[in-house]
Short mmCIF file of C-alpha atoms and ligand atoms in Angstrom, two decimals:
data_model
loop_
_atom_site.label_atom_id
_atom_site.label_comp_id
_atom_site.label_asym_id
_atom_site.label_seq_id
_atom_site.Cartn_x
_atom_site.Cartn_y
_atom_site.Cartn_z
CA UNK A 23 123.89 88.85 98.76
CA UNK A 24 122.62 86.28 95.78
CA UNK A 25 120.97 82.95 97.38
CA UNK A 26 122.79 80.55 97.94
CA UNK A 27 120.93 78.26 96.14
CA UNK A 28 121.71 80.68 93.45
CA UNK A 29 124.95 81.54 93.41
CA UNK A 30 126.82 78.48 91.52
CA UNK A 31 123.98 77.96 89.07
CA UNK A 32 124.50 77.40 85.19
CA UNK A 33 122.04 79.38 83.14
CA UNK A 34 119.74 77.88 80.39
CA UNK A 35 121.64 78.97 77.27
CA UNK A 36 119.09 79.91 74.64
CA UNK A 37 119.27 79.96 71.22
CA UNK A 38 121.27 82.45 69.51
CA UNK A 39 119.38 83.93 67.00
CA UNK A 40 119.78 82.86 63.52
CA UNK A 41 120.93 86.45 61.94
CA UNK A 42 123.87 86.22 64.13
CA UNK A 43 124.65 82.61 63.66
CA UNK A 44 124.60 83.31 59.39
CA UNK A 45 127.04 86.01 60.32
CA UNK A 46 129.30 84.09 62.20
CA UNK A 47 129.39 81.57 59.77
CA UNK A 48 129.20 83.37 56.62
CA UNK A 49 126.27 81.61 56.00
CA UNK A 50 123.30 82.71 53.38
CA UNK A 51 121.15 80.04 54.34
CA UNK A 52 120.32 78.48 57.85
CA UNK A 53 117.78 75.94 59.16
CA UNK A 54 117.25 75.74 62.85
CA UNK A 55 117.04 71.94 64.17
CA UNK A 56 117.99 72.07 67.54
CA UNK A 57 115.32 74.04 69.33
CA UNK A 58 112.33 71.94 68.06
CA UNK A 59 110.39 74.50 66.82
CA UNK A 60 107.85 73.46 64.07
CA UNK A 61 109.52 73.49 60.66
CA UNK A 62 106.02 73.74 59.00
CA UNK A 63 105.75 77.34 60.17
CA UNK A 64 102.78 78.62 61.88
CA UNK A 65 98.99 78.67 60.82
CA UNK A 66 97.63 80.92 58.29
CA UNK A 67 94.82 81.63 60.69
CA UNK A 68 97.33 83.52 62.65
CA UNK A 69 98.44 86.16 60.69
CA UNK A 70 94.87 86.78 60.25
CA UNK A 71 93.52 86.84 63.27
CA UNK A 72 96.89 89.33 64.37
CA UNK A 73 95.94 91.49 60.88
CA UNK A 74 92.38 91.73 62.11
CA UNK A 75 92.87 92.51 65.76
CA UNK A 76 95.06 95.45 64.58
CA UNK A 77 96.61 96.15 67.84
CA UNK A 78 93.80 97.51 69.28
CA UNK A 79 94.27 98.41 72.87
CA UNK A 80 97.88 98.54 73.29
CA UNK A 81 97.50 101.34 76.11
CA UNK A 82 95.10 98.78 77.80
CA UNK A 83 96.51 95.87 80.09
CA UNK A 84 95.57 92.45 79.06
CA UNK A 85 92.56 90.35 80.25
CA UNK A 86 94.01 88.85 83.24
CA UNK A 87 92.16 85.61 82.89
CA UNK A 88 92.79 85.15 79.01
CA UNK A 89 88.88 84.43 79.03
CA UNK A 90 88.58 83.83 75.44
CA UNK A 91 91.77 81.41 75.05
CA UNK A 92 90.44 79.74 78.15
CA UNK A 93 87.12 78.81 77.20
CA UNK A 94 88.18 77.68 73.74
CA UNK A 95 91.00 75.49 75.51
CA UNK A 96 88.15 73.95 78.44
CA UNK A 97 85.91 72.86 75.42
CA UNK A 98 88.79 71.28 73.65
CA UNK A 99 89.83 69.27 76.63
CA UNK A 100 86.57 68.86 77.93
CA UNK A 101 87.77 70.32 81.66
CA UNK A 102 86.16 72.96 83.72
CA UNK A 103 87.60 76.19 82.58
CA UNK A 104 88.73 77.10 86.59
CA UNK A 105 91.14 74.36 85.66
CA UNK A 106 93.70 76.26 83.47
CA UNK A 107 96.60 78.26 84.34
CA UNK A 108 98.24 80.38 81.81
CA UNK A 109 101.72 81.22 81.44
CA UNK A 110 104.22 82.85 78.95
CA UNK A 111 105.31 79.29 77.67
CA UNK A 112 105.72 76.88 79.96
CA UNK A 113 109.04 77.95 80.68
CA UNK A 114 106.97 80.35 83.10
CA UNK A 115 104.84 77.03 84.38
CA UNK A 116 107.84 75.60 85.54
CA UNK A 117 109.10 77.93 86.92
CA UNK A 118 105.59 78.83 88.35
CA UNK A 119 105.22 75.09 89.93
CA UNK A 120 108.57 75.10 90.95
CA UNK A 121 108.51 78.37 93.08
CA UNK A 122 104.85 77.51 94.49
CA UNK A 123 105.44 73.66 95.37
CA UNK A 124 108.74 73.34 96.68
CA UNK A 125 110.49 74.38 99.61
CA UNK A 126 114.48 74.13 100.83
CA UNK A 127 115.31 70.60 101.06
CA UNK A 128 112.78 69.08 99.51
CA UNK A 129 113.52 66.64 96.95
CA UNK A 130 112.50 66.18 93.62
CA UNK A 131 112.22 63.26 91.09
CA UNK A 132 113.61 63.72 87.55
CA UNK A 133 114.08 61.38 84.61
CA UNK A 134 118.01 61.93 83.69
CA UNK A 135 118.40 62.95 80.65
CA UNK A 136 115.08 65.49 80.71
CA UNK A 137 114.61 68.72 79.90
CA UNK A 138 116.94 70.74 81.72
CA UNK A 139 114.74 74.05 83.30
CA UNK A 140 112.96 71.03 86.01
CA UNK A 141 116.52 70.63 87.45
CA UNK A 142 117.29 74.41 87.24
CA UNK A 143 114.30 75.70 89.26
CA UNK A 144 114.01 72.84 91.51
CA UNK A 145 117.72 74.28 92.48
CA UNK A 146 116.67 77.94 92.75
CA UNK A 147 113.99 76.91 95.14
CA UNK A 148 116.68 74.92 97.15
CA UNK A 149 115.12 71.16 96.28
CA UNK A 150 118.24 68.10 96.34
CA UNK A 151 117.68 66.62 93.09
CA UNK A 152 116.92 62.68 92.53
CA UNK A 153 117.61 61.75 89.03
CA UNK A 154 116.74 58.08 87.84
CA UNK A 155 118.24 57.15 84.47
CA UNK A 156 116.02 55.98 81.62
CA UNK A 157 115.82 52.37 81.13
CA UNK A 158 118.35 50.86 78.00
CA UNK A 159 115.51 51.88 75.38
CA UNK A 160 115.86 55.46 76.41
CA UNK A 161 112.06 55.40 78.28
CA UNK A 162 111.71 57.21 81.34
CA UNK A 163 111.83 54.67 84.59
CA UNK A 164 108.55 54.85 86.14
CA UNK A 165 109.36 52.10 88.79
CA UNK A 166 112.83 53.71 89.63
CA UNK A 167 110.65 56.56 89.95
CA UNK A 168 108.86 54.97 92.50
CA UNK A 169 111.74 53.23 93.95
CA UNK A 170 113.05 56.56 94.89
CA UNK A 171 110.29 58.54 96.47
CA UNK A 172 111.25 59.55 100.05
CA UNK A 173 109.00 60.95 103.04
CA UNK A 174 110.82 64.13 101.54
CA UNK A 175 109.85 63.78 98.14
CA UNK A 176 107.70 66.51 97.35
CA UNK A 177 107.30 66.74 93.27
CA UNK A 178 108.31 64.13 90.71
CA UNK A 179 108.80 65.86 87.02
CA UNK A 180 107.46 63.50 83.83
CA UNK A 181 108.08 64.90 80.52
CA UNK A 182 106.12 62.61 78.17
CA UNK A 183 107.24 62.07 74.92
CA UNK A 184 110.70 63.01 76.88
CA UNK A 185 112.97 65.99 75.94
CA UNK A 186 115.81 64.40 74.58
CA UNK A 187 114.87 60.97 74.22
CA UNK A 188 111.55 61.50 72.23
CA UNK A 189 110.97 58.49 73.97
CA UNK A 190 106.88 58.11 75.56
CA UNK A 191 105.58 56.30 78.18
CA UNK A 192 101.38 54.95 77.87
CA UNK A 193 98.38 56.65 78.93
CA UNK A 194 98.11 53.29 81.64
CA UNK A 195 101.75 52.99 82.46
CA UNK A 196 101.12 56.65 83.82
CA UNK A 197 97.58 55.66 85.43
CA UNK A 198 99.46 52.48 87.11
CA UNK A 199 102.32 54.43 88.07
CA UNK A 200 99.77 57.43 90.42
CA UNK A 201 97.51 54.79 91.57
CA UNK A 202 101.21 54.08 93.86
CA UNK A 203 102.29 57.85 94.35
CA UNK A 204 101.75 59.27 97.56
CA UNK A 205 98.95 61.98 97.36
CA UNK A 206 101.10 64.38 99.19
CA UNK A 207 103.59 64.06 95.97
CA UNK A 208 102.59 66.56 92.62
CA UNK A 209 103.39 64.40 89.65
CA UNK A 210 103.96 67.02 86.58
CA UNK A 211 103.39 65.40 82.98
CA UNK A 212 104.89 67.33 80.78
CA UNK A 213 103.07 67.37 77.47
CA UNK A 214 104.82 69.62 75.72
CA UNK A 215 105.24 67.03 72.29
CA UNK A 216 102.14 65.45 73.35
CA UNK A 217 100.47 66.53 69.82
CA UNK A 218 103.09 64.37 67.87
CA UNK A 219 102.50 60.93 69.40
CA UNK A 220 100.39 58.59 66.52
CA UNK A 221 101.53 55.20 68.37
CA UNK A 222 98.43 55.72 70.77
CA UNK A 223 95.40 58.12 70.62
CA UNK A 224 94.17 59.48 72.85
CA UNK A 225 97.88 60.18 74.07
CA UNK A 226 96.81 62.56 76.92
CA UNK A 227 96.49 62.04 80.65
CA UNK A 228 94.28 64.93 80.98
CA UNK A 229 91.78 62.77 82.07
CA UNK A 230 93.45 61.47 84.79
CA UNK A 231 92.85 64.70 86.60
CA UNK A 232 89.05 63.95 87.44
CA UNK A 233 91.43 60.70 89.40
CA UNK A 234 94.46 62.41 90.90
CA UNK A 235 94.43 65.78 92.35
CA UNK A 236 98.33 65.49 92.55
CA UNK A 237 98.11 65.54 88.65
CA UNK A 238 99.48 68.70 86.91
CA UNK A 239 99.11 68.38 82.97
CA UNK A 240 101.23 71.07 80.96
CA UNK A 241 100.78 71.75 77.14
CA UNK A 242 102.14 74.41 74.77
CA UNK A 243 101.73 76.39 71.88
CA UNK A 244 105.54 76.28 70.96
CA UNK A 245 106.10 73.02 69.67
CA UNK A 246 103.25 71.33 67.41
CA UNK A 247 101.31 74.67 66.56
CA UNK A 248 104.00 76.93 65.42
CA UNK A 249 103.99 79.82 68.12
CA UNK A 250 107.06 79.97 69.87
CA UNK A 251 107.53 83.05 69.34
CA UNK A 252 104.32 83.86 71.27
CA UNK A 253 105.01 82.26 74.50
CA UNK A 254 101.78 80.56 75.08
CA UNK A 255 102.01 77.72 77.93
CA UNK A 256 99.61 76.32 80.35
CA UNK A 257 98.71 73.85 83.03
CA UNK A 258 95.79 71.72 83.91
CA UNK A 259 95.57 71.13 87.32
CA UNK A 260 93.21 70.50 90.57
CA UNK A 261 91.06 73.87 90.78
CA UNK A 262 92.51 74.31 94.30
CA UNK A 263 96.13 74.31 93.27
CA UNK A 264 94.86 76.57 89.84
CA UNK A 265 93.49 78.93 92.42
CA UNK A 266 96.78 78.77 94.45
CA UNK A 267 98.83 79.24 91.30
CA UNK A 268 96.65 82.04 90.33
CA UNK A 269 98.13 83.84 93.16
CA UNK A 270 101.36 83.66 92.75
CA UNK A 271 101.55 84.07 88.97
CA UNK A 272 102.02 87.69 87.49
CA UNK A 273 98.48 89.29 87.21
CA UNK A 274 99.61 90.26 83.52
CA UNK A 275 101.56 87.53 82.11
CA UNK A 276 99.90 87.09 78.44
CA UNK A 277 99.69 89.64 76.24
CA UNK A 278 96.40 89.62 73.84
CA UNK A 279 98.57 89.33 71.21
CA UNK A 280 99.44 86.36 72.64
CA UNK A 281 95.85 85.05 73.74
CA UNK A 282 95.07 86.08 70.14
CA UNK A 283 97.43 84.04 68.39
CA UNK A 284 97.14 81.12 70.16
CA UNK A 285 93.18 81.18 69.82
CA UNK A 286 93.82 81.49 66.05
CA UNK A 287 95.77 78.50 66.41
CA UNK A 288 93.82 76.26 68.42
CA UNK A 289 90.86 76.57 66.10
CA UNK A 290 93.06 75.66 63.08
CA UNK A 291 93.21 71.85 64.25
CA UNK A 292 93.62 70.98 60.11
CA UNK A 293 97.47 72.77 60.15
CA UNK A 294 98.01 70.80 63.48
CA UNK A 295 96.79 67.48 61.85
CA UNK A 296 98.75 68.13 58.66
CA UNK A 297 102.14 68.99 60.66
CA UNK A 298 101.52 66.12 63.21
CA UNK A 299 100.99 63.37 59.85
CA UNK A 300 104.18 64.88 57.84
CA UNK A 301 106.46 65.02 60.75
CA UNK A 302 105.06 60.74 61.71
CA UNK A 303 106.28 60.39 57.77
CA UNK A 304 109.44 61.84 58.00
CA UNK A 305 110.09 60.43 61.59
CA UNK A 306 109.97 57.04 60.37
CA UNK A 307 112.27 57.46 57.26
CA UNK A 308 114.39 59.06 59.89
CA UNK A 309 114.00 56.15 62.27
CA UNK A 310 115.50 53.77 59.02
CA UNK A 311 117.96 55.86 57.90
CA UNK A 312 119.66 55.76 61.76
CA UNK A 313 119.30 52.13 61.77
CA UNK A 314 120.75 51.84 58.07
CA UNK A 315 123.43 53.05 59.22
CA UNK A 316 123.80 51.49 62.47
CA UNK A 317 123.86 54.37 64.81
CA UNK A 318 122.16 53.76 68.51
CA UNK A 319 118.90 55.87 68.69
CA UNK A 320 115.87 55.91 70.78
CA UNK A 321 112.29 55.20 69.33
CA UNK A 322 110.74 58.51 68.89
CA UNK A 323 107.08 60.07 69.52
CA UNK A 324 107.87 63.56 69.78
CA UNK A 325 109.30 66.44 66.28
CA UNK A 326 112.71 65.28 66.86
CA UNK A 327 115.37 62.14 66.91
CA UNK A 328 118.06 61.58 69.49
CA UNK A 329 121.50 59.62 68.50
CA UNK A 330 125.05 58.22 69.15
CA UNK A 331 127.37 59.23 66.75
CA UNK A 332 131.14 59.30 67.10
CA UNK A 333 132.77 62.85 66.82
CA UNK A 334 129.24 63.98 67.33
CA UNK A 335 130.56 68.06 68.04
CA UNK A 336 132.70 67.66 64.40
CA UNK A 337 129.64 65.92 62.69
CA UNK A 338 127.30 69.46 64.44
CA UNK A 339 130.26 71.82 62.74
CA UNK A 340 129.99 70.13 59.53
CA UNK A 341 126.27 70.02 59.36
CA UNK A 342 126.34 73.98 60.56
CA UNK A 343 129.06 74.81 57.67
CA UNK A 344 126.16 73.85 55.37
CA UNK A 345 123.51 75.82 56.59
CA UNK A 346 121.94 73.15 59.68
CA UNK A 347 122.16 74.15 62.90
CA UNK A 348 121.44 70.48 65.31
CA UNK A 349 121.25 70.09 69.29
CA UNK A 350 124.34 69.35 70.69
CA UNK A 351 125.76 69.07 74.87
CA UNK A 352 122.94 66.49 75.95
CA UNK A 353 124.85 63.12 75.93
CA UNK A 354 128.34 62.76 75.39
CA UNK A 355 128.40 61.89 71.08
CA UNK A 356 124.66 62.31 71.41
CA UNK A 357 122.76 64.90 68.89
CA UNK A 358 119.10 66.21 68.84
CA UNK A 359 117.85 66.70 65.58
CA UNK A 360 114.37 68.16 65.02
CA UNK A 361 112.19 67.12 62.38
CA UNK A 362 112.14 69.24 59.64
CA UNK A 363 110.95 69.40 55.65
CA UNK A 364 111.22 66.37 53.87
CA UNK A 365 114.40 68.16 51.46
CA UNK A 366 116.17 69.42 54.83
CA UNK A 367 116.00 66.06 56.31
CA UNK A 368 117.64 64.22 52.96
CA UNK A 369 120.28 66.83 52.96
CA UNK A 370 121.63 66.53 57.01
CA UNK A 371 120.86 62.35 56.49
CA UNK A 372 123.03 62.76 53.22
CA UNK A 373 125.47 64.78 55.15
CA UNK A 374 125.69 62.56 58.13
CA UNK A 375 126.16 59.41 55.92
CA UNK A 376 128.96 60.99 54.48
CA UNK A 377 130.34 61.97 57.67
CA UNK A 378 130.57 58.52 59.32
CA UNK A 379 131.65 56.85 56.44
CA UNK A 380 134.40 58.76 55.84
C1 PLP B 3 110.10 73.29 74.39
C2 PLP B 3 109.78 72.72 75.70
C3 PLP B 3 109.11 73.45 76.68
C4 PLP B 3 109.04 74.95 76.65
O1 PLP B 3 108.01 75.39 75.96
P1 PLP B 3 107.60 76.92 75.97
O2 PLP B 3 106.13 76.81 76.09
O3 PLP B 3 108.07 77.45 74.67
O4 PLP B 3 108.22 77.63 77.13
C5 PLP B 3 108.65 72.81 77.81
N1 PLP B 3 108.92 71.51 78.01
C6 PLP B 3 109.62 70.80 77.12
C7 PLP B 3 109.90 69.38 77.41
C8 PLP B 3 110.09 71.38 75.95
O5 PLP B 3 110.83 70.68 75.11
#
């Protein structure tokens, strides 16, 4: 028998890949804006350090502990390294959390819209969902938050900048809003965009975790260094909960071509820098261009915009008949549109313009 907490749930559709989509449409050329991955590709420091490792090993399991990935990660951060837990993106994190912190009728606090994989764990592991709606500027409630903790409120999810919105909340907004949160209640942060926020530095709450041992911090290596394909994810937390999570997470769950990859990465903080600055550039001509032409949109800190449009699933066709492929099923006449090259962005803007003023 499937669980009944199972048994009537939707599945996250993923992205079809983009060889079948350019069959499908007949298409020669396709670029990829709805999934958010980095448009700038991935660091040259990557290939390198893959080339060099030469998959040595293969016939060996990986280092359990990612040691090398996790000291270079604790120095960045500037946390004790018995802080960290891996994960093969965070799509395993959430599900990680999810399946370690919550029990059958337990509820759990989620910004509505969010990123969807909170909601679909929480309802594996049985949880009644609370959503609270962002406020009229898109940003995530914090005090509706509040307002809705229960006695059985047992995890409240915070994706900051949030996935669709690209809306972000402040380093003391969040400090304000755990000083009031029950200890016995894990507030997540999700961080996964963290890297593209310039309207305050440092963005992070990571530091809040020497404050709150109800803190969980999670950061990837999907979005803002280019390794998506590598599934590196991981949380900061309390080193009791780490050493909990440890437990329940597969022994195995990074590869080292993974921990390899993403070490590359991190220590290329120049491509980072250099992605982070063009996609702030092109955001903001973005952020015009939607006003221009009078569309509603939310103020964006994160590698992608979020808009009303009218006919918005005829606009997505049109933009995918020449070669764009945008985010579509999160808000009724709402699209997602990630970031992307300064020429790809002129041509969808071009082709939206002509769209609504048709
Ligand atoms: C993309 C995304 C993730 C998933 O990242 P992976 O590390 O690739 O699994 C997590 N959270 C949010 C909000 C995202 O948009």
């Amino acid at each position: 028998m499937v669980k009944k907490s199972i048994a009537n749930l939707k599945p996250y559709i993923p992205e079809e890949t983009m060889a079948d989509i350019k069959k499908e449409q007949g298409l020669t050329h396709l670029v990829r804006l709805s999934a958010n991955e980095n448009e700038w590709g991935t660091s040259p420091k990557v290939t390198q350090a893959i080339l060099n490792w030469g998959v040595k090993d293969a016939n060996r399991y990986p280092d359990s502990e990612v040691t090398g990935l996790r000291q270079a990660i604790a120095t960045g951060l500037k946390v004790a390294p018995n802080k960290l837990v891996f994960g093969g993106g965070l799509d395993e994190i959430i599900q990680l959390l999810s399946r370690t912190l919550i029990s059958t009728g337990d509820e759990v606090v989620l910004t509505q819209p969010t990123f969807s994989e909170y909601a679909l764990h929480a309802k594996i592991e049985g949880a009644k969902l609370v959503n609270v709606p962002v406020d009229s500027s898109g940003v995530t409630d914090l005090a509706g938050m509040l307002g809705s903790i229960t006695p059985a409120t047992t995890m409240i999810w915070l994706c900051n900048p949030n996935n669709p919105t690209g809306t972000y909340v402040t380093h003391q907004a969040i400090a304000d809003f755990m000083t009031k949160v029950p200890r016995s209640v894990t507030v997540v942060v999700d961080e996964a965009y963290i890297d593209f926020v310039t309207s305050e530095k440092p963005a992070s709450v990571v530091d809040l975790l020497s404050e709150f041992d109800n803190l969980v911090v999670l950061r990837t290596f999907s979005k803002a260094y280019g390794l998506a394909n590598f599934r590196v994810g991981y949380a900061v937390v309390a080193p009791q909960l780490a050493k909990i999570l440890q437990t329940v997470r597969l022994p195995y769950n990074l590869s080292t071509f993974a921990e390899i990859a993403a070490s590359a990465a991190y220590s290329d903080q120049e491509f980072v820098q250099g992605v982070v600055t063009a996609v702030a550039k092109e955001r903001q001509k973005w952020q015009t261009f939607l006003t221009g032409l009078k569309l509603v949109s939310y103020p964006s800190q994160a590698n992608f915009v979020f808009f009303k449009v009218k006919r918005a699933a005829e606009l997505s066709t049109e933009l995918l008949r020449h070669g764009y492929l945008v985010r579509t099923g999160l808000g009724p006449d709402w699209l997602r549109v990630t970031i992307g090259k300064p020429e790809d962005n002129q041509r969808v803007q071009n082709l939206i313009q002509q769209f609504v003023q048709k």
